[in-house]
Amino acid sequence: MQHILVTGGAGFIGSHLVDRLLAQQDTCVTVIDNFDDFYNPSIKRANLAQHAANPGLEVIEADIRDTGKLEHVVSAARFDAVVHLAARAGIRPSLDQAPLYAEVNIQGTLKLLELARRFSLPRFILGSSSSVYGTHTPSPFREDAPLAPISPYAATKASAEMFAHVYSRLYDMQVVCLRFFTVYGARQRPDLAIHKFARLITAGRPIPIYGDGSSERDYTYIDDIIDGVMAALSYDSTRFEIINLGESRTVPLHYLIELLEDALGTNAVIERLPEQPGDMPRTHADITKAEQLLGYRPSTAIEAGIRKFIEWFERQPLGA
Ligand SMILES: NC(=O)c1ccc[n+]([C@@H]2O[C@H](COP(=O)([O-])OP(=O)(O)OC[C@H]3O[C@@H](n4cnc5c(N)ncnc54)[C@H](O)[C@@H]3O)[C@@H](O)[C@H]2O)c1
């Protein structure tokens, strides 16, 4: 029986990882999540509700910054790995709350690394982000490109990676940093474009488009991301790796909107707004390393992924 600690396990990506881990009969999971109010905590409780009666899942409501509580959790079990997904996510809100983002994403990660060291946790997987690359990073983004974050959120993710690197070097810990490229699918965070646009289009309200609308994103379907995280959990040949998990195709915003309009059967009303500082104009993953090291092969193209997302979205109560 393996035992995995998932921080942020009630969130969008975390809850999908919990589903996948629990589907393996030989795995039990402990989730640490503080159910913060970045978005409605009842959504996060619902994300894990299907496992309420599963003895293989323990959910602990705790803040990763609370070392005392975390120490209690980590010392009471023998974890085979920690997948650290708890974070203040979202680029735009990070501009107004930089100190809070630094506290949770840098200090919180450091506290976890410290516990992982003290209690000799064999493996540490860190949920990082494509946002650590910069505006001028050559496309597609390779893991060895220089870091050039342009938002506080991105800076916290880059710092978390640095601390993870330091701990792996100093204390011989196995660490994999996974740089996720815009993840979407059922239960996507309500603040992210695809979910937000679907909600606004359905309500007949305008969708905000920032700048000239020429931005492009590498959207990655949640099942592909979870495939990559699962592969990282069983990858153990080197001490420290940084690996992109993207779809490796960049999708222009106008095409994304067309796909949403088709799937919803409604035209979007566009509201043009000034460019947002901190937003990346383009993201595009080079996934050669993920293919080589993890056997990662994303299989859901944006066209199919948007249809699946809308099937889920339309099953939600109004206002999802
Ligand atoms: N969704 C994406 O497109 C994307 C892209 C790149 C990176 N990421 C990273 O992946 C991870 C998961 O993102 P997500 O989209 O699932 O976000 P999410 O907000 O749905 O999940 C994060 C979870 O962490 C919890 N959390 C926040 N602060 C905490 C704290 N101090 N202590 C304990 N729990 C805390 C939240 O309650 C939430 O359940 C994050 O680290 C995020 O930065 C996400």
Short mmCIF file of C-alpha atoms and ligand atoms in Angstrom, two decimals:
data_model
loop_
_atom_site.label_atom_id
_atom_site.label_comp_id
_atom_site.label_asym_id
_atom_site.label_seq_id
_atom_site.Cartn_x
_atom_site.Cartn_y
_atom_site.Cartn_z
CA MET A 1 0.00 0.00 0.00
CA GLN A 2 1.45 3.41 -0.92
CA HIS A 3 0.48 6.59 0.91
CA ILE A 4 0.53 9.93 -0.91
CA LEU A 5 0.18 13.36 0.67
CA VAL A 6 -1.57 15.83 -1.62
CA THR A 7 -1.56 19.49 -0.59
CA GLY A 8 -4.32 21.52 -2.22
CA GLY A 9 -6.09 18.22 -2.85
CA ALA A 10 -9.55 19.80 -2.74
CA GLY A 11 -8.78 22.16 -5.60
CA PHE A 12 -9.25 21.66 -9.32
CA ILE A 13 -6.07 19.74 -10.20
CA GLY A 14 -5.68 18.23 -6.73
CA SER A 15 -9.13 16.66 -6.65
CA HIS A 16 -8.57 15.01 -10.04
CA LEU A 17 -5.29 13.62 -8.75
CA VAL A 18 -7.09 12.25 -5.69
CA ASP A 19 -9.65 10.55 -7.99
CA ARG A 20 -6.89 8.90 -9.98
CA LEU A 21 -4.84 7.84 -6.94
CA LEU A 22 -7.85 6.33 -5.19
CA ALA A 23 -8.80 4.43 -8.35
CA GLN A 24 -5.61 2.42 -7.76
CA GLN A 25 -6.50 -0.18 -5.18
CA ASP A 26 -3.08 -0.04 -3.53
CA THR A 27 -3.02 3.68 -2.71
CA CYS A 28 -4.29 5.77 0.14
CA VAL A 29 -4.27 9.54 0.18
CA THR A 30 -4.06 12.28 2.77
CA VAL A 31 -5.21 15.70 1.60
CA ILE A 32 -4.16 18.93 3.27
CA ASP A 33 -6.23 21.89 2.19
CA ASN A 34 -7.29 25.05 4.00
CA PHE A 35 -10.39 25.54 1.78
CA ASP A 36 -9.49 29.18 1.38
CA ASP A 37 -11.88 31.70 -0.14
CA PHE A 38 -9.97 32.37 -3.37
CA TYR A 39 -13.15 30.86 -4.81
CA ASN A 40 -16.19 29.39 -3.08
CA PRO A 41 -14.97 26.75 -0.60
CA SER A 42 -18.19 24.77 -1.08
CA ILE A 43 -16.98 24.01 -4.64
CA LYS A 44 -13.83 22.49 -3.14
CA ARG A 45 -15.84 20.42 -0.65
CA ALA A 46 -17.99 19.16 -3.53
CA ASN A 47 -14.83 18.25 -5.49
CA LEU A 48 -14.04 15.54 -2.94
CA ALA A 49 -17.62 14.63 -1.96
CA GLN A 50 -17.70 11.43 -4.02
CA HIS A 51 -14.99 9.97 -1.76
CA ALA A 52 -16.69 10.84 1.54
CA ALA A 53 -17.16 7.18 2.47
CA ASN A 54 -13.79 6.00 1.15
CA PRO A 55 -11.53 4.87 4.02
CA GLY A 56 -8.53 5.36 1.71
CA LEU A 57 -8.92 9.14 1.88
CA GLU A 58 -8.22 11.39 4.83
CA VAL A 59 -8.93 15.10 4.44
CA ILE A 60 -7.23 17.42 6.89
CA GLU A 61 -8.28 21.04 6.94
CA ALA A 62 -5.01 22.83 7.53
CA ASP A 63 -2.88 25.64 6.20
CA ILE A 64 0.49 24.66 4.76
CA ARG A 65 1.99 27.58 6.67
CA ASP A 66 0.96 25.99 9.98
CA THR A 67 4.15 24.04 10.66
CA GLY A 68 2.88 22.62 13.95
CA LYS A 69 -0.19 21.06 12.38
CA LEU A 70 1.73 19.85 9.35
CA GLU A 71 4.41 18.29 11.48
CA HIS A 72 1.73 16.38 13.30
CA VAL A 73 0.38 15.05 9.97
CA VAL A 74 3.76 14.18 8.48
CA SER A 75 5.10 12.53 11.64
CA ALA A 76 2.00 10.38 12.10
CA ALA A 77 2.32 8.53 8.78
CA ARG A 78 4.93 7.15 6.41
CA PHE A 79 4.30 8.98 3.17
CA ASP A 80 5.84 7.68 -0.04
CA ALA A 81 5.54 11.07 -1.72
CA VAL A 82 4.10 14.53 -1.41
CA VAL A 83 2.43 16.23 -4.36
CA HIS A 84 2.42 19.89 -3.45
CA LEU A 85 -0.37 21.69 -5.27
CA ALA A 86 -1.60 24.06 -2.55
CA ALA A 87 -1.04 27.62 -3.66
CA ARG A 88 -2.55 30.99 -4.22
CA ALA A 89 -3.17 30.59 -7.94
CA GLY A 90 -4.15 33.23 -10.47
CA ILE A 91 -1.95 35.83 -12.07
CA ARG A 92 -4.10 38.97 -11.95
CA PRO A 93 -5.04 38.85 -8.24
CA SER A 94 -1.35 38.39 -7.44
CA LEU A 95 -0.68 41.97 -8.52
CA ASP A 96 -2.81 43.25 -5.61
CA GLN A 97 -1.76 40.62 -3.08
CA ALA A 98 1.92 39.98 -3.73
CA PRO A 99 2.87 39.54 -0.03
CA LEU A 100 0.11 36.96 0.51
CA TYR A 101 1.17 35.05 -2.64
CA ALA A 102 4.77 35.06 -1.40
CA GLU A 103 3.70 33.84 2.05
CA VAL A 104 1.67 30.92 0.75
CA ASN A 105 3.60 29.94 -2.36
CA ILE A 106 7.17 30.55 -1.18
CA GLN A 107 7.07 30.31 2.62
CA GLY A 108 4.45 27.56 2.52
CA THR A 109 6.53 25.52 0.05
CA LEU A 110 9.68 26.07 2.09
CA LYS A 111 7.95 24.85 5.24
CA LEU A 112 6.84 21.71 3.42
CA LEU A 113 10.32 21.10 2.00
CA GLU A 114 11.73 21.45 5.49
CA LEU A 115 9.29 18.85 6.82
CA ALA A 116 10.05 16.58 3.86
CA ARG A 117 13.73 16.82 4.77
CA ARG A 118 13.24 16.28 8.49
CA PHE A 119 10.96 13.29 8.02
CA SER A 120 12.88 11.90 4.99
CA LEU A 121 9.94 11.90 2.60
CA PRO A 122 11.25 9.97 -0.40
CA ARG A 123 9.76 12.12 -3.15
CA PHE A 124 8.52 15.69 -3.60
CA ILE A 125 6.48 16.76 -6.63
CA LEU A 126 5.95 20.50 -6.96
CA GLY A 127 3.12 22.00 -9.02
CA SER A 128 4.79 24.83 -10.90
CA SER A 129 3.65 26.93 -13.82
CA SER A 130 4.35 27.94 -17.40
CA SER A 131 4.22 31.53 -16.13
CA VAL A 132 7.85 31.26 -14.92
CA TYR A 133 8.89 31.74 -18.54
CA GLY A 134 8.96 35.25 -19.94
CA THR A 135 7.51 37.39 -22.66
CA HIS A 136 10.55 36.81 -24.86
CA THR A 137 11.13 33.12 -24.19
CA PRO A 138 11.62 31.40 -27.56
CA SER A 139 8.63 29.27 -28.48
CA PRO A 140 8.08 26.43 -27.73
CA PHE A 141 9.31 26.95 -24.16
CA ARG A 142 12.07 24.57 -23.12
CA GLU A 143 12.79 23.84 -19.48
CA ASP A 144 16.33 25.20 -19.77
CA ALA A 145 15.18 28.67 -20.94
CA PRO A 146 16.07 31.46 -18.47
CA LEU A 147 13.33 32.29 -15.97
CA ALA A 148 11.75 35.68 -16.58
CA PRO A 149 8.56 35.97 -14.49
CA ILE A 150 6.41 39.04 -15.13
CA SER A 151 3.88 38.73 -12.28
CA PRO A 152 4.16 38.22 -8.52
CA TYR A 153 2.47 34.81 -8.91
CA ALA A 154 5.07 33.73 -11.49
CA ALA A 155 7.88 35.00 -9.25
CA THR A 156 6.57 32.91 -6.34
CA LYS A 157 6.49 29.79 -8.52
CA ALA A 158 10.03 30.44 -9.76
CA SER A 159 11.19 30.93 -6.14
CA ALA A 160 9.46 27.73 -5.03
CA GLU A 161 11.32 25.86 -7.77
CA MET A 162 14.61 27.39 -6.59
CA PHE A 163 14.03 26.27 -3.00
CA ALA A 164 13.07 22.81 -4.24
CA HIS A 165 16.34 22.71 -6.17
CA VAL A 166 18.34 23.80 -3.13
CA TYR A 167 16.73 21.12 -0.93
CA SER A 168 17.28 18.39 -3.49
CA ARG A 169 20.99 19.35 -3.72
CA LEU A 170 21.64 19.84 -0.04
CA TYR A 171 19.64 16.95 1.32
CA ASP A 172 19.62 14.46 -1.51
CA MET A 173 15.85 14.69 -1.92
CA GLN A 174 14.12 13.52 -5.09
CA VAL A 175 12.22 16.48 -6.50
CA VAL A 176 10.25 16.92 -9.72
CA CYS A 177 8.88 20.36 -10.57
CA LEU A 178 6.05 20.11 -13.08
CA ARG A 179 5.33 23.27 -15.04
CA PHE A 180 1.63 23.08 -15.87
CA PHE A 181 0.39 24.94 -18.95
CA THR A 182 -3.16 26.37 -18.56
CA VAL A 183 -5.13 23.41 -17.31
CA TYR A 184 -8.83 22.96 -18.10
CA GLY A 185 -11.56 20.37 -17.81
CA ALA A 186 -14.33 19.45 -15.37
CA ARG A 187 -14.12 21.45 -12.08
CA GLN A 188 -11.77 24.01 -13.60
CA ARG A 189 -11.26 26.99 -11.29
CA PRO A 190 -14.09 29.46 -11.91
CA ASP A 191 -11.66 32.36 -12.38
CA LEU A 192 -9.91 30.77 -15.37
CA ALA A 193 -10.82 31.89 -18.88
CA ILE A 194 -12.61 28.82 -20.24
CA HIS A 195 -14.87 28.39 -17.20
CA LYS A 196 -15.43 32.13 -16.80
CA PHE A 197 -16.23 32.61 -20.50
CA ALA A 198 -18.67 29.67 -20.51
CA ARG A 199 -20.47 31.15 -17.50
CA LEU A 200 -20.67 34.63 -19.03
CA ILE A 201 -21.70 33.47 -22.51
CA THR A 202 -24.46 31.30 -21.00
CA ALA A 203 -25.71 34.27 -18.98
CA GLY A 204 -25.74 36.48 -22.12
CA ARG A 205 -23.11 38.72 -20.55
CA PRO A 206 -20.04 40.12 -22.32
CA ILE A 207 -16.71 38.35 -22.01
CA PRO A 208 -13.72 40.59 -21.28
CA ILE A 209 -10.91 40.49 -23.82
CA TYR A 210 -7.77 42.28 -22.74
CA GLY A 211 -5.50 44.13 -25.17
CA ASP A 212 -5.86 43.38 -28.88
CA GLY A 213 -7.06 39.83 -28.24
CA SER A 214 -4.04 38.30 -29.93
CA SER A 215 -2.94 36.24 -26.92
CA GLU A 216 -2.30 32.53 -27.34
CA ARG A 217 -2.28 29.75 -24.76
CA ASP A 218 -1.20 26.16 -24.62
CA TYR A 219 -4.35 24.68 -23.02
CA THR A 220 -3.87 21.28 -21.41
CA TYR A 221 -6.69 18.90 -20.63
CA ILE A 222 -6.85 17.79 -16.99
CA ASP A 223 -6.61 14.04 -17.74
CA ASP A 224 -3.34 14.62 -19.59
CA ILE A 225 -1.96 16.65 -16.67
CA ILE A 226 -2.91 13.88 -14.24
CA ASP A 227 -1.19 11.31 -16.51
CA GLY A 228 1.95 13.45 -16.19
CA VAL A 229 1.69 13.78 -12.41
CA MET A 230 1.17 10.02 -12.03
CA ALA A 231 4.20 9.34 -14.23
CA ALA A 232 6.26 11.79 -12.15
CA LEU A 233 5.26 9.89 -9.01
CA SER A 234 6.88 6.75 -10.33
CA TYR A 235 9.86 8.47 -11.97
CA ASP A 236 12.98 8.02 -9.88
CA SER A 237 16.12 8.08 -11.91
CA THR A 238 17.46 11.53 -11.03
CA ARG A 239 17.50 13.83 -8.02
CA PHE A 240 15.99 16.97 -9.51
CA GLU A 241 14.03 17.60 -12.67
CA ILE A 242 11.90 20.38 -14.08
CA ILE A 243 9.40 19.12 -16.64
CA ASN A 244 6.83 20.94 -18.77
CA LEU A 245 3.35 19.46 -18.91
CA GLY A 246 1.50 21.10 -21.77
CA GLU A 247 -0.46 20.09 -24.83
CA SER A 248 2.31 21.55 -27.01
CA ARG A 249 -0.07 23.42 -29.25
CA THR A 250 -0.77 27.11 -28.90
CA VAL A 251 -4.38 28.22 -29.36
CA PRO A 252 -5.31 31.82 -30.29
CA LEU A 253 -7.93 33.40 -28.05
CA HIS A 254 -10.36 34.00 -30.92
CA TYR A 255 -10.29 30.28 -31.78
CA LEU A 256 -10.94 29.33 -28.16
CA ILE A 257 -13.98 31.62 -28.17
CA GLU A 258 -15.23 30.05 -31.43
CA LEU A 259 -14.95 26.59 -29.88
CA LEU A 260 -16.90 27.73 -26.81
CA GLU A 261 -19.57 29.36 -29.00
CA ASP A 262 -19.95 26.15 -31.03
CA ALA A 263 -20.15 23.94 -27.96
CA LEU A 264 -22.64 26.24 -26.20
CA GLY A 265 -24.63 27.03 -29.34
CA THR A 266 -24.54 30.76 -28.48
CA ASN A 267 -22.54 33.70 -29.76
CA ALA A 268 -20.26 35.54 -27.36
CA VAL A 269 -20.50 39.29 -26.79
CA ILE A 270 -17.01 40.73 -26.53
CA GLU A 271 -16.02 43.57 -24.22
CA ARG A 272 -12.62 45.00 -25.10
CA LEU A 273 -10.51 46.13 -22.16
CA PRO A 274 -6.96 47.48 -21.82
CA GLU A 275 -4.08 45.02 -21.71
CA GLN A 276 -3.50 43.52 -18.26
CA PRO A 277 -0.05 43.87 -16.76
CA GLY A 278 1.38 40.49 -15.77
CA ASP A 279 -0.38 38.55 -18.56
CA MET A 280 1.81 36.47 -20.86
CA PRO A 281 1.13 37.12 -24.56
CA ARG A 282 1.80 33.49 -25.46
CA THR A 283 2.53 30.13 -23.86
CA HIS A 284 3.70 27.06 -25.71
CA ALA A 285 5.25 23.96 -24.14
CA ASP A 286 8.09 21.96 -25.54
CA ILE A 287 7.18 18.53 -24.15
CA THR A 288 10.16 16.57 -25.47
CA LYS A 289 11.54 16.12 -21.97
CA ALA A 290 8.18 14.96 -20.57
CA GLU A 291 7.92 12.46 -23.44
CA GLN A 292 11.42 11.14 -22.83
CA LEU A 293 11.43 10.97 -19.04
CA LEU A 294 7.79 10.31 -18.24
CA GLY A 295 6.40 8.77 -21.43
CA TYR A 296 3.98 11.71 -21.40
CA ARG A 297 1.75 11.92 -24.46
CA PRO A 298 -1.20 14.33 -24.17
CA SER A 299 -4.14 12.90 -26.05
CA THR A 300 -6.99 15.42 -25.75
CA ALA A 301 -6.85 18.19 -28.34
CA ILE A 302 -8.56 21.48 -27.51
CA GLU A 303 -11.54 20.74 -29.82
CA ALA A 304 -12.45 17.52 -27.95
CA GLY A 305 -11.46 18.97 -24.57
CA ILE A 306 -13.78 21.97 -24.89
CA ARG A 307 -16.69 19.69 -25.81
CA LYS A 308 -16.00 17.56 -22.73
CA PHE A 309 -15.69 20.63 -20.54
CA ILE A 310 -19.03 22.01 -21.77
CA GLU A 311 -20.73 18.63 -21.22
CA TRP A 312 -19.59 18.89 -17.58
CA PHE A 313 -20.45 22.60 -17.33
CA GLU A 314 -23.99 22.05 -18.59
CA ARG A 315 -24.60 19.44 -15.89
CA GLN A 316 -23.75 21.95 -13.13
CA PRO A 317 -26.35 23.95 -11.20
CA LEU A 318 -26.79 27.45 -12.62
CA GLY A 319 -23.94 29.76 -11.69
CA ALA A 320 -21.32 27.00 -11.56
N1 LIG B 1 -4.94 25.49 -13.17
C1 LIG B 1 -3.91 25.84 -13.93
O1 LIG B 1 -4.06 26.12 -15.12
C2 LIG B 1 -2.53 25.89 -13.34
C3 LIG B 1 -1.46 26.25 -14.20
C4 LIG B 1 -0.18 26.29 -13.68
C5 LIG B 1 0.06 25.96 -12.35
N2 LIG B 1 -0.99 25.62 -11.55
C6 LIG B 1 -0.69 25.28 -10.15
O2 LIG B 1 -1.31 24.03 -9.84
C7 LIG B 1 -1.72 24.01 -8.48
C8 LIG B 1 -3.21 23.70 -8.40
O3 LIG B 1 -3.93 24.70 -9.10
P1 LIG B 1 -5.51 24.65 -9.26
O4 LIG B 1 -5.86 25.30 -10.55
O5 LIG B 1 -6.01 23.30 -8.94
O6 LIG B 1 -5.92 25.68 -8.10
P2 LIG B 1 -7.02 25.57 -6.94
O7 LIG B 1 -7.10 26.94 -6.35
O8 LIG B 1 -8.26 24.95 -7.45
O9 LIG B 1 -6.33 24.57 -5.92
C9 LIG B 1 -5.42 24.99 -4.94
C10 LIG B 1 -5.88 24.43 -3.61
O10 LIG B 1 -4.94 24.82 -2.61
C11 LIG B 1 -5.64 25.20 -1.45
N3 LIG B 1 -4.81 26.14 -0.70
C12 LIG B 1 -4.52 27.42 -1.04
N4 LIG B 1 -3.75 27.98 -0.09
C13 LIG B 1 -3.54 27.02 0.85
C14 LIG B 1 -2.83 27.00 2.07
N5 LIG B 1 -2.19 28.08 2.53
N6 LIG B 1 -2.83 25.86 2.80
C15 LIG B 1 -3.50 24.76 2.36
N7 LIG B 1 -4.20 24.72 1.21
C16 LIG B 1 -4.21 25.85 0.46
C17 LIG B 1 -6.93 25.83 -1.95
O11 LIG B 1 -7.95 25.80 -0.97
C18 LIG B 1 -7.25 24.95 -3.17
O12 LIG B 1 -8.11 23.90 -2.83
C19 LIG B 1 -1.35 25.37 -7.91
O13 LIG B 1 -0.08 25.26 -7.30
C20 LIG B 1 -1.25 26.26 -9.14
O14 LIG B 1 -0.38 27.35 -8.92
C21 LIG B 1 -2.26 25.58 -12.01
#
